[in-house]
Short mmCIF file of C-alpha atoms and ligand atoms in Angstrom, two decimals:
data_model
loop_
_atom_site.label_atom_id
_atom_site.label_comp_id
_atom_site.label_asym_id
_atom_site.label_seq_id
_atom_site.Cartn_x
_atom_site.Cartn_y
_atom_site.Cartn_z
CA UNK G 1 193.41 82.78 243.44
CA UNK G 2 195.71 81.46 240.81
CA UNK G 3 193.18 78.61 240.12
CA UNK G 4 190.03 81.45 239.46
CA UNK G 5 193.11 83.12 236.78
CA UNK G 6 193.72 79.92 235.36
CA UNK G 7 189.85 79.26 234.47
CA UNK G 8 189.45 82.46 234.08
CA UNK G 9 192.70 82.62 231.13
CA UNK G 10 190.84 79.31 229.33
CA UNK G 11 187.75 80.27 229.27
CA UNK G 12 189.18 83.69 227.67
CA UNK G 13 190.82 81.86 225.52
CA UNK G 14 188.37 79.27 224.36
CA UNK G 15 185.75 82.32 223.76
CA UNK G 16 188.48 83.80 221.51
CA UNK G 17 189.09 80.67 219.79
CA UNK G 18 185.32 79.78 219.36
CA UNK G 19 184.96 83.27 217.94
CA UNK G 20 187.76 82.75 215.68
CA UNK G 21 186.60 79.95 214.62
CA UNK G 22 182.99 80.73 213.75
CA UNK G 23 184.49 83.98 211.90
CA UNK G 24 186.52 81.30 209.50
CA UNK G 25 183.66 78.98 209.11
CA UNK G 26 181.09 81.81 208.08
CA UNK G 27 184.00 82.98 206.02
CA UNK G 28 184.35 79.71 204.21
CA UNK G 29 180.79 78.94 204.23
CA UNK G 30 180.47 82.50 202.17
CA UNK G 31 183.09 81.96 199.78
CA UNK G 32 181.69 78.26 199.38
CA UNK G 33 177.77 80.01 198.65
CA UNK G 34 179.59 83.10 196.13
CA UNK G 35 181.21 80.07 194.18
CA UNK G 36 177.46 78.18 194.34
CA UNK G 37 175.88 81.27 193.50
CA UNK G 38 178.08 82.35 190.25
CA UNK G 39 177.94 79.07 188.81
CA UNK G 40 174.11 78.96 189.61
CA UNK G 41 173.82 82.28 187.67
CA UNK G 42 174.71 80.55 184.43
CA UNK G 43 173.81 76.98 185.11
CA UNK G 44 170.53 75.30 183.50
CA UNK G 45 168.47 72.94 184.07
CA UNK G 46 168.68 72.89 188.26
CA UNK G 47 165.75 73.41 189.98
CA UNK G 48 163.79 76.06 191.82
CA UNK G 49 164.65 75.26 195.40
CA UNK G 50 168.11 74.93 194.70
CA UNK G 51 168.45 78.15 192.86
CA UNK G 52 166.98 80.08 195.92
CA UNK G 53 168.62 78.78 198.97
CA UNK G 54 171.36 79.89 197.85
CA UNK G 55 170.64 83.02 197.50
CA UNK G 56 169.07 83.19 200.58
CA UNK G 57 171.74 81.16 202.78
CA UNK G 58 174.33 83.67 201.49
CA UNK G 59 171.90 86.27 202.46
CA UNK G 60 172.16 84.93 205.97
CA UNK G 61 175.53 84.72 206.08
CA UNK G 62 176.36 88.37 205.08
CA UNK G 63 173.37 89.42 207.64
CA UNK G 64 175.39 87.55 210.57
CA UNK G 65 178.76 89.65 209.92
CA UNK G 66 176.69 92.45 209.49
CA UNK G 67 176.99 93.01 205.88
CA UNK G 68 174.04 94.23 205.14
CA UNK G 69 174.40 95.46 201.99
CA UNK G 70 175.58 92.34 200.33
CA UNK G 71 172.89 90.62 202.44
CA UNK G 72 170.20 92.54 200.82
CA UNK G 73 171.46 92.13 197.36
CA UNK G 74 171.46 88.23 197.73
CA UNK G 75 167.76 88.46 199.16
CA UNK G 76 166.97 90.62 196.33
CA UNK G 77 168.37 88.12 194.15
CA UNK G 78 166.79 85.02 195.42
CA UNK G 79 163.56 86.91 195.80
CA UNK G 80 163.03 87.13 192.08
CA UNK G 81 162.97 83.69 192.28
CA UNK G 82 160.86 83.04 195.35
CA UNK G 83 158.92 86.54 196.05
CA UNK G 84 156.80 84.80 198.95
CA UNK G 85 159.88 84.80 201.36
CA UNK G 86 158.39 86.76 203.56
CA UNK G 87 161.23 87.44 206.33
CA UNK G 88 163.73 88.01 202.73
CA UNK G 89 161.17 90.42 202.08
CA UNK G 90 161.34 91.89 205.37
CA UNK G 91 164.92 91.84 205.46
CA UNK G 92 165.15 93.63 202.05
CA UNK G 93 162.41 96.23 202.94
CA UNK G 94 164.28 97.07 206.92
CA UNK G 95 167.14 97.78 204.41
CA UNK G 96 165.43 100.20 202.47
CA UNK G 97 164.36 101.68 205.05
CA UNK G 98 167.15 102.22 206.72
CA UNK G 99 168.47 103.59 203.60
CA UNK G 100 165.35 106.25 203.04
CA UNK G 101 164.41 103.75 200.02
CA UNK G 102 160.93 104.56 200.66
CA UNK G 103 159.33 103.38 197.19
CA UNK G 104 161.16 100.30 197.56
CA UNK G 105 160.28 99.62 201.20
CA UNK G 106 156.93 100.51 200.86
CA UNK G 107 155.24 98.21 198.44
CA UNK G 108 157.48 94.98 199.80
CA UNK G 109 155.84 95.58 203.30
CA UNK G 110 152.60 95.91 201.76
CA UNK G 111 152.70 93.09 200.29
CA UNK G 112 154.36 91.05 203.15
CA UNK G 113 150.92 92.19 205.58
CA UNK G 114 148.53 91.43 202.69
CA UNK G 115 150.16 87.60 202.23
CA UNK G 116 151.80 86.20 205.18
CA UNK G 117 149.83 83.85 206.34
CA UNK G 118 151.76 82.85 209.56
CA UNK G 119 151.27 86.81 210.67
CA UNK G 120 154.61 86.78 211.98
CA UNK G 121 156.32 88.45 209.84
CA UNK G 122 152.73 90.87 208.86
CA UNK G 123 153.28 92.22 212.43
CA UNK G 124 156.78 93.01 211.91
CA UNK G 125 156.07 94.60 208.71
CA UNK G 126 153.28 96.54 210.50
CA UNK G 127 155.46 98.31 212.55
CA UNK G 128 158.67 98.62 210.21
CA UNK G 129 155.52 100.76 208.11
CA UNK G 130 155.13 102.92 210.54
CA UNK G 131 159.58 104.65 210.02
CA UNK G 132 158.06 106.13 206.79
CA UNK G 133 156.93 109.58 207.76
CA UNK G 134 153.12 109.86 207.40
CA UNK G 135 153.50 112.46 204.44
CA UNK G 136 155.19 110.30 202.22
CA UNK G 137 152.40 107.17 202.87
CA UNK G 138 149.78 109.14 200.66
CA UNK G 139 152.33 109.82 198.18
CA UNK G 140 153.69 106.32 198.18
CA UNK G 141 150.17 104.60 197.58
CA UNK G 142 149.62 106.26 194.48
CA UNK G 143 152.73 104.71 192.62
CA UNK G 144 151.88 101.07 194.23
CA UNK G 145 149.30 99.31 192.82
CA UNK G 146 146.24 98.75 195.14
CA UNK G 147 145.02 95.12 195.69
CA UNK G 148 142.48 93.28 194.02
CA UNK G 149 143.27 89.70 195.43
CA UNK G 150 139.99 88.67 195.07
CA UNK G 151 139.83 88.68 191.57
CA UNK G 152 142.14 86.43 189.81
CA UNK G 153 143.87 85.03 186.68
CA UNK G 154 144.69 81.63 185.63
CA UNK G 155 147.95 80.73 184.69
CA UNK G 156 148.21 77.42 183.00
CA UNK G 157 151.56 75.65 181.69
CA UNK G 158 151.60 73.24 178.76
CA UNK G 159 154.34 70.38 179.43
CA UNK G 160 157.90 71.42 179.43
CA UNK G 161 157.56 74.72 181.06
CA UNK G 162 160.32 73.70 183.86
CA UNK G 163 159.10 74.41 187.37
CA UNK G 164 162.12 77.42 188.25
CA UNK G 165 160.10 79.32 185.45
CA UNK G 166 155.91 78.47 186.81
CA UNK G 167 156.97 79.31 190.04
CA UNK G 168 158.72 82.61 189.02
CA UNK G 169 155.73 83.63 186.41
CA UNK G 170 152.94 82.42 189.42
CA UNK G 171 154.77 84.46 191.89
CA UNK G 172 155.64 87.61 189.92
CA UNK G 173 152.57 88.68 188.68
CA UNK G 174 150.96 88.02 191.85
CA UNK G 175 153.06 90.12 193.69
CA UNK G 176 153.38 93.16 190.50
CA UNK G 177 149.83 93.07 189.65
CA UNK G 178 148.54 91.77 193.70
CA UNK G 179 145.85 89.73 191.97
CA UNK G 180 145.41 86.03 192.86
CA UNK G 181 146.98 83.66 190.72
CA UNK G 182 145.68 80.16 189.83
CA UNK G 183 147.60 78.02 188.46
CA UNK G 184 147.07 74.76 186.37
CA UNK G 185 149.28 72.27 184.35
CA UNK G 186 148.04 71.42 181.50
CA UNK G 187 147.91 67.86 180.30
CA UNK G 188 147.45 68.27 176.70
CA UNK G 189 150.41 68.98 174.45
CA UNK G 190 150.73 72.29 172.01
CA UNK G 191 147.91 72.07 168.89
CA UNK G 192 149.44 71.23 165.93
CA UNK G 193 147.11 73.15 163.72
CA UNK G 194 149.31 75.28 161.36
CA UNK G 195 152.19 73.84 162.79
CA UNK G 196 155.51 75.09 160.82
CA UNK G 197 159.09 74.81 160.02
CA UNK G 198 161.25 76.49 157.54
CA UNK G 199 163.43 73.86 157.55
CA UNK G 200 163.01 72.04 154.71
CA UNK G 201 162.33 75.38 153.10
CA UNK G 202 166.33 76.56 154.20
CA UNK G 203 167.67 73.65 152.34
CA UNK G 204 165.68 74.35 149.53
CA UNK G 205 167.08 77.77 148.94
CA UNK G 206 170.26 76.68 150.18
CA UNK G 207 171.17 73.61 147.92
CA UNK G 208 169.25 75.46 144.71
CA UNK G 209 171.56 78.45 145.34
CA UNK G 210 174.78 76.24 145.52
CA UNK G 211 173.33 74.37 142.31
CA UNK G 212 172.84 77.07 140.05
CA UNK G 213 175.94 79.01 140.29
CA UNK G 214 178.29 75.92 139.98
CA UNK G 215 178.80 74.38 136.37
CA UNK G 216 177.90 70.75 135.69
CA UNK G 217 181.41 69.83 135.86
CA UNK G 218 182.76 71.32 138.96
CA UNK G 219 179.09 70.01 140.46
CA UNK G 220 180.28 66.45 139.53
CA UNK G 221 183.35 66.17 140.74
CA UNK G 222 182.29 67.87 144.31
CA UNK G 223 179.35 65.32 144.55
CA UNK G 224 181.36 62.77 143.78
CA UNK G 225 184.02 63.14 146.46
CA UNK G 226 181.09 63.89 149.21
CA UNK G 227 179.36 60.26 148.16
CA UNK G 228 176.22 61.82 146.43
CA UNK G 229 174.48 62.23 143.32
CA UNK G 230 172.07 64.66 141.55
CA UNK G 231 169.18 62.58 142.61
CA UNK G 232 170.01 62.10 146.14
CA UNK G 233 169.64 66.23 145.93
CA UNK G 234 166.06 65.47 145.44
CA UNK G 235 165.58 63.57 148.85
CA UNK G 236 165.71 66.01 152.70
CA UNK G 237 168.30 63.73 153.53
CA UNK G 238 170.21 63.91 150.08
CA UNK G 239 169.89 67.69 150.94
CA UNK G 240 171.07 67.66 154.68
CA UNK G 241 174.05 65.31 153.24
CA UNK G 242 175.23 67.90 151.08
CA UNK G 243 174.59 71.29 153.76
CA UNK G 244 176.64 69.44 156.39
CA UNK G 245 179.73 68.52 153.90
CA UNK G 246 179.39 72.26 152.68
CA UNK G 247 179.81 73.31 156.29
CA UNK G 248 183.19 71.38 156.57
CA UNK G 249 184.12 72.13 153.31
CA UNK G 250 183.71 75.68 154.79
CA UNK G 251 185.78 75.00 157.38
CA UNK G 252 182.90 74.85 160.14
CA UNK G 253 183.03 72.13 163.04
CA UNK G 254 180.00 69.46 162.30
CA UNK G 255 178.88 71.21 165.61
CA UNK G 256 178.03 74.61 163.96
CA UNK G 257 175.87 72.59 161.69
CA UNK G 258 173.94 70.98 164.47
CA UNK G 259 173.59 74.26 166.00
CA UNK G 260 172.86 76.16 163.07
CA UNK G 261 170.24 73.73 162.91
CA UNK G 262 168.93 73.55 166.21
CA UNK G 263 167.44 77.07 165.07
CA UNK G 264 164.81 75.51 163.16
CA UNK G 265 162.47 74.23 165.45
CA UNK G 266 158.86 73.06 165.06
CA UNK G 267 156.87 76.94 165.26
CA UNK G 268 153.19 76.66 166.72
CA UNK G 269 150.59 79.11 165.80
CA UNK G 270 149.77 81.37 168.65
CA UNK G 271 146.20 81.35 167.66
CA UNK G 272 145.59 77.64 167.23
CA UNK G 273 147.18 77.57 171.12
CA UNK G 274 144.76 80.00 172.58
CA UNK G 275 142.07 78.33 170.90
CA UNK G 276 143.20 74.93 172.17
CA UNK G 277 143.24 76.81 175.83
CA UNK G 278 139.73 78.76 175.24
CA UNK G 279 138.07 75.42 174.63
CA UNK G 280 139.45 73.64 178.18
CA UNK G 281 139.83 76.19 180.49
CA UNK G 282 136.52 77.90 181.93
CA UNK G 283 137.03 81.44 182.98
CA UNK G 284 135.16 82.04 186.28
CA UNK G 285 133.11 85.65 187.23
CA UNK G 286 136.09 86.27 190.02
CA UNK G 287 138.79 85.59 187.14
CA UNK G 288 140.12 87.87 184.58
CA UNK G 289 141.22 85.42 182.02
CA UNK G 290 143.96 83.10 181.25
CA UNK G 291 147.58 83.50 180.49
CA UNK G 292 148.80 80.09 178.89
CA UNK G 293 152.37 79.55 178.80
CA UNK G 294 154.93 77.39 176.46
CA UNK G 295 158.32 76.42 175.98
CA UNK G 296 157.98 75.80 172.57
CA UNK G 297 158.46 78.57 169.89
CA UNK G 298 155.29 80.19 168.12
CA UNK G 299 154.20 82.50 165.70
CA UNK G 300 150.91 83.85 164.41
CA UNK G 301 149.89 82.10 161.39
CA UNK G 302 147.65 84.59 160.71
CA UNK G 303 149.67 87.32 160.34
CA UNK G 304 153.02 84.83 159.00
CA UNK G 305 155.52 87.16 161.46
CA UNK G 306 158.92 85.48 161.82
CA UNK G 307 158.14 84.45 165.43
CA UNK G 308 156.30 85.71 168.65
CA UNK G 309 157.11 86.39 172.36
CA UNK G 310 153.54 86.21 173.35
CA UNK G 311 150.03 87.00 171.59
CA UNK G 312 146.75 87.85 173.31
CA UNK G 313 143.10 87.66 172.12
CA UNK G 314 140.47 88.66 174.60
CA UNK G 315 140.76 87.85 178.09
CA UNK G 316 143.09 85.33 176.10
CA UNK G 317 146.80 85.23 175.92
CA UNK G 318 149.80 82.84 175.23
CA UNK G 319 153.46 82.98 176.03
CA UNK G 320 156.40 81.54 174.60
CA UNK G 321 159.73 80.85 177.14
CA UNK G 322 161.73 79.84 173.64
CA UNK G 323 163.14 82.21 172.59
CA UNK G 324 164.54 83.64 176.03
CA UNK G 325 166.06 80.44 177.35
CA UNK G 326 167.68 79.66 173.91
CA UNK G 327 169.76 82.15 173.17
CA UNK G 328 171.43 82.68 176.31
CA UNK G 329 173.08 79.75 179.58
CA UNK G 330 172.44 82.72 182.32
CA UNK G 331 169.52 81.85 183.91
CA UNK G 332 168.64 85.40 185.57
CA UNK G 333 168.61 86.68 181.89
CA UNK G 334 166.24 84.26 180.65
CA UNK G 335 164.49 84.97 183.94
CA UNK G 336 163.97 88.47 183.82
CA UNK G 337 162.84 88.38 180.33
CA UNK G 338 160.16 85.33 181.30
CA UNK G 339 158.62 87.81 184.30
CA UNK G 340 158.82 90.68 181.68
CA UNK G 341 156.56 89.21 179.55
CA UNK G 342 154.41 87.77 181.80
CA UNK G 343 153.91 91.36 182.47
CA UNK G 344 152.92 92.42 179.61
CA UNK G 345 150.72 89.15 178.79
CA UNK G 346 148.75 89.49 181.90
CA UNK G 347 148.05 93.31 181.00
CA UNK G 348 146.21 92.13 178.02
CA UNK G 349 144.17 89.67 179.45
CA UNK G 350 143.06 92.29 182.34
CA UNK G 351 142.60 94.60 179.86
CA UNK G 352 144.63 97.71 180.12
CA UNK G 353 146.20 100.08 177.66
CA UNK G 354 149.54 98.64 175.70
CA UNK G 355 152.21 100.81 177.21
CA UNK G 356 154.87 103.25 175.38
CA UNK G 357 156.80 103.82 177.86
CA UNK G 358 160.69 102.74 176.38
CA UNK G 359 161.76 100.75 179.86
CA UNK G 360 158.62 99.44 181.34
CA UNK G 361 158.29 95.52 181.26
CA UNK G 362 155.17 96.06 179.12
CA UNK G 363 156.88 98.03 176.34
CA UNK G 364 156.99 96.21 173.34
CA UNK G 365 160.37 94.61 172.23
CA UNK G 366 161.02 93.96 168.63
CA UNK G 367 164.42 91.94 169.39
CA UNK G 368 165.68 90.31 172.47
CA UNK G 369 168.43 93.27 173.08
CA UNK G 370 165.26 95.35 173.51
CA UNK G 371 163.73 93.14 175.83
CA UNK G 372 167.04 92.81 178.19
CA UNK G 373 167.01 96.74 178.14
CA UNK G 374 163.29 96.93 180.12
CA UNK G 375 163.51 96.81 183.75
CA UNK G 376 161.34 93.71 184.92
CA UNK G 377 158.87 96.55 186.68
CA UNK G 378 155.55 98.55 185.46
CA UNK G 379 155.72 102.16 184.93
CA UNK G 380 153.95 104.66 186.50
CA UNK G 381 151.37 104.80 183.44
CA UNK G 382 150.39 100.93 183.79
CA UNK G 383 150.04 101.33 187.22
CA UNK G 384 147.92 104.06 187.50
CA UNK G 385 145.90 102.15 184.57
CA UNK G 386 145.27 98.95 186.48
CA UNK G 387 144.58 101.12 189.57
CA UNK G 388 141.97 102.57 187.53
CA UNK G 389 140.83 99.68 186.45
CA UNK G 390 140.38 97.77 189.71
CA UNK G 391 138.85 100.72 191.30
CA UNK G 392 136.15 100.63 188.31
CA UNK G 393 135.32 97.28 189.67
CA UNK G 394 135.48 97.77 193.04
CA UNK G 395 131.94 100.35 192.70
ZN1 ZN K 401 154.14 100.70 181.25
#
């Protein structure tokens, strides 16, 4: 008898202790992924995979102390990332769900039974469908957009488009628009036709500015003590000599000149891209067109416009990451305004109506404050257009 208490007492006691002990691990193990996942938020330059597990092991972590809100905001996270999760999806939609999210649930499990290939998860999807009440279903189709994966649209990156951002863009529109997506890197780099910087122009003004509203004397003497003279003011580097001792004459670190310059990158012109595209890319009967994408800044040199998030001609269109990664180290910023456009690029080459609503992703944004204030999702108006559309080509 005392024996069976004794063995009973440890075993007690070791079940306590091993519970105690995986609630301190998970608890580390969560403060351990929150520290991974704030840094990841404003780190560059890691990659895809990285990004995403993260997301997704915290996910799991909140899920097994039954969190589940914080579980379902991770998922959410790391599924704007990596949309072909398909139990994250699942786990986000049973959330919904449960929370009479309807509109939110709905087109996540639709999209899990179109695309998983394994069918495990379909099946569970299949039945999670069935919680929303029948009336609503009818309702709810309307504001999804209805499939058309067998038509598709080729996405195709020139070099330096970092692999976080093609998967994102690949992955995005196929799930917002449920077209196929083809992908394809492209080996040549950005045409140079038209190919611009205002540089050299700056320093122009800049220097001929200084020049004319100091007298010959003062001009001397200044030169003089920076090393130069008036004919080195004729050379670019003469020119950059003088900007960057104006700077710290100014009182500006030499980095603020490096940055300042940094601004002035090589523009290409949209057009001369899409051309370049056109004339090495075949569009297929089953494909709508072709959204190129770069990382270097552009412009349309026909129309001489400061500088351009995308352009489209035709079934045609280009994209420029540039400007969204440049400007700002948190990655789910540059992010959302990437997908954003890619939105509004692929609308173009399908073909549909620009869009006026103010917070759709299509809108159009003159400024990068307007583009962070769109939600990365179409309105109702561009999705009843592309439902229109596809149903047009499905007679
Ligand atoms: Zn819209």
């Amino acid at each position: 008898m005392k024996m069976k208490k004794c063995i009973l007492f440890t075993a007690l006691f070791l079940f306590i202790f091993a519970r105690a002990t995986a609630q301190q691990s998970n608890q580390n193990k969560i403060e351990e992924l929150e520290a991974q996942v704030a840094e990841l938020d404003k780190t560059f330059n890691v990659s895809a995979r990285k990004y995403v597990s993260a997301y997704f092991d915290l996910s799991d972590e909140y899920y097994t102390i039954k969190d589940y809100e914080k579980a379902y905001t991770n998922a959410v996270k790391g599924l704007r990332l990596d949309s072909y999760n398909m139990p994250m999806q699942y786990r986000a939609a049973e959330y919904e769900i449960n929370n009479q999210q309807y509109d939110l649930a709905y087109p996540r499990l639709t999209y899990i039974i179109e695309k998983d290939d394994e069918q495990k998860t379909a099946k569970a999807a299949k039945k999670l469908l069935k919680k929303i009440p029948k009336d609503k279903i009818s309702e709810l189709e309307k504001l999804v957009i209805q499939p058309m994966f067998e038509k598709s649209i080729l996405v195709v990156f020139y070099p330096g488009v970092e692999d976080v951002y093609k998967s994102a863009i690949a992955q995005r529109i196929e799930q917002e628009y449920k077209l196929t997506v083809k992908t394809a890197d492209f080996s040549e780099q950005e045409n140079t036709g038209n190919l611009r910087n205002n540089w050299d122009d700056y320093l122009d003004e800049t220097v001929n500015d200084v020049l004319s509203r100091s007298s010959e004397m003062s001009l001397e003497q200044i030169l003089n003590a920076w090393n130069l003279t008036l004919s080195d003011l004729e050379t670019s580097e003469g020119k950059e000599a003088f900007l960057v001792n104006l700077f710290l004459m100014l009182g500006y670190p030499e980095q603020d000149y490096l940055d300042f310059k940094a601004q002035y990158e090589d523009q290409y012109d949209a057009n001369a891209l899409i051309n370049q595209v056109k004339k090495n890319y075949k569009i297929d009967s089953d494909c709508f067109g072709i959204l190129a994408v770069t990382a270097k800044d552009i412009y349309s040199g026909s129309e001489n416009n400061n500088f351009l998030f995308g352009l489209s001609s035709g079934n045609t269109a280009v994209m420029s990451l540039n400007r969204f990664v440049k400007y700002t180290d948190d990655k789910s910023i540059a992010m959302k305004r990437t997908v954003m456009q890619a939105f509004s690029s692929v609308g173009h080459v399908i073909g549909i109506a620009r869009c006026s609503t103010p917070l759709c992703a299509r809108a159009y944004p003159n400024s990068l404050a307007e583009q962070d204030a769109k939600d990365d999702v179409l309105c109702q108006t561009c999705i009843n257009n592309v439902n229109k559309l596809y149903a047009s080509l499905k007679q």
